[in-house]
Amino acid sequence: MGVIEQIKEIVETNPIVLFMKGDPQFPQCGFSSRAVQALQASGIEFAHVDILSNPDIRSHLPQYSNWPTFPQLFVNGELIGGCDIIIELFEKGELKKIAETTTAKNT
């Protein structure tokens, strides 16, 4: 399986997945940390992929998503965005709504 196919499988088999530097317990950059905090504060359960320990995914994900920076949040197979968008959605209360509709779709 190629790297793009691997990314596609991760995105399609996880209702909510965050591609980040580090993991939720030990984020390795401030942007990943802020994204995790917003998701956790919204009560959202999510899968994660540490791009630092997966250099092939790190190098190919921007091509797959057409988004150059990390972290990257995908919901129901679609790119939501990076840290700034995640924080904006959190502050507007929309992040929790996205998660609630995702949970409803996948139950």
Short mmCIF file of C-alpha atoms in Angstrom, two decimals:
data_model
loop_
_atom_site.label_atom_id
_atom_site.label_comp_id
_atom_site.label_asym_id
_atom_site.label_seq_id
_atom_site.Cartn_x
_atom_site.Cartn_y
_atom_site.Cartn_z
CA MET A 1 0.00 0.00 0.00
CA GLY A 2 1.36 3.42 -0.94
CA VAL A 3 1.54 6.31 1.49
CA ILE A 4 -1.37 8.21 -0.10
CA GLU A 5 -3.53 5.08 0.13
CA GLN A 6 -2.47 4.68 3.76
CA ILE A 7 -3.48 8.28 4.54
CA LYS A 8 -6.79 7.79 2.74
CA GLU A 9 -7.50 4.64 4.77
CA ILE A 10 -6.73 6.45 8.06
CA VAL A 11 -8.96 9.38 7.11
CA GLU A 12 -11.82 7.17 5.94
CA THR A 13 -11.78 4.70 8.84
CA ASN A 14 -11.62 7.27 11.65
CA PRO A 15 -14.60 9.60 12.02
CA ILE A 16 -12.34 12.26 13.57
CA VAL A 17 -8.58 12.17 13.14
CA LEU A 18 -5.89 14.72 13.93
CA PHE A 19 -2.56 14.53 12.15
CA MET A 20 -0.24 16.22 14.61
CA LYS A 21 3.28 16.53 15.92
CA GLY A 22 3.50 14.22 18.92
CA ASP A 23 0.47 12.71 20.60
CA PRO A 24 -2.37 14.15 22.68
CA GLN A 25 -0.53 13.45 25.95
CA PHE A 26 2.74 14.96 24.70
CA PRO A 27 2.22 17.35 21.78
CA GLN A 28 5.53 18.33 20.19
CA CYS A 29 4.55 21.81 19.01
CA GLY A 30 2.37 24.64 20.25
CA PHE A 31 -0.09 24.41 17.36
CA SER A 32 -0.69 20.70 17.95
CA SER A 33 -1.07 21.38 21.67
CA ARG A 34 -3.68 24.09 21.09
CA ALA A 35 -5.61 21.89 18.67
CA VAL A 36 -5.66 19.00 21.14
CA GLN A 37 -6.79 21.30 23.96
CA ALA A 38 -9.69 22.62 21.85
CA LEU A 39 -10.79 19.11 20.87
CA GLN A 40 -10.55 17.84 24.45
CA ALA A 41 -12.32 20.90 25.87
CA SER A 42 -15.14 20.17 23.44
CA GLY A 43 -15.34 16.59 24.71
CA ILE A 44 -14.41 15.19 21.32
CA GLU A 45 -12.96 11.71 21.01
CA PHE A 46 -10.50 11.55 18.16
CA ALA A 47 -7.83 9.37 16.63
CA HIS A 48 -4.42 10.85 16.05
CA VAL A 49 -1.37 10.24 13.91
CA ASP A 50 2.05 11.43 15.04
CA ILE A 51 3.62 12.77 11.86
CA LEU A 52 7.03 13.01 13.55
CA SER A 53 7.19 9.24 13.94
CA ASN A 54 5.66 8.76 10.47
CA PRO A 55 7.91 10.80 8.13
CA ASP A 56 6.30 9.35 4.98
CA ILE A 57 2.88 10.51 6.11
CA ARG A 58 4.35 13.88 7.09
CA SER A 59 5.81 14.39 3.64
CA HIS A 60 2.75 13.18 1.68
CA LEU A 61 -0.16 14.54 3.75
CA PRO A 62 0.08 18.10 2.35
CA GLN A 63 -0.24 16.62 -1.15
CA TYR A 64 -3.26 14.54 -0.09
CA SER A 65 -5.05 17.35 1.74
CA ASN A 66 -3.81 20.32 -0.29
CA TRP A 67 -3.01 21.93 3.09
CA PRO A 68 0.64 22.78 3.83
CA THR A 69 0.80 22.96 7.61
CA PHE A 70 0.23 20.80 10.68
CA PRO A 71 -1.85 19.88 12.59
CA GLN A 72 -4.62 18.83 10.21
CA LEU A 73 -8.06 17.79 11.40
CA PHE A 74 -10.28 15.52 9.31
CA VAL A 75 -13.93 14.84 10.12
CA ASN A 76 -15.93 12.27 8.15
CA GLY A 77 -13.14 12.08 5.60
CA GLU A 78 -13.02 15.82 4.96
CA LEU A 79 -10.32 18.27 5.92
CA ILE A 80 -11.60 20.79 8.46
CA GLY A 81 -8.32 22.69 8.67
CA GLY A 82 -5.39 23.47 10.89
CA CYS A 83 -4.90 24.97 14.31
CA ASP A 84 -6.35 28.43 13.61
CA ILE A 85 -9.54 26.99 12.12
CA ILE A 86 -9.89 24.47 14.96
CA ILE A 87 -9.52 27.26 17.54
CA GLU A 88 -11.97 29.48 15.67
CA LEU A 89 -14.56 26.70 15.53
CA PHE A 90 -13.99 25.99 19.23
CA GLU A 91 -14.46 29.64 20.20
CA LYS A 92 -17.70 29.83 18.19
CA GLY A 93 -18.98 26.60 19.76
CA GLU A 94 -19.10 24.95 16.35
CA LEU A 95 -16.41 22.34 17.04
CA LYS A 96 -18.67 20.53 19.49
CA LYS A 97 -21.56 20.64 16.98
CA ILE A 98 -19.33 19.07 14.32
CA ALA A 99 -18.42 16.27 16.71
CA GLU A 100 -22.03 15.70 17.72
CA THR A 101 -23.15 15.29 14.10
CA THR A 102 -20.18 13.03 13.44
CA THR A 103 -21.04 10.86 16.43
CA ALA A 104 -24.64 10.64 15.28
CA LYS A 105 -23.58 9.61 11.76
CA ASN A 106 -21.24 6.90 13.02
CA THR A 107 -23.39 5.23 15.67
#
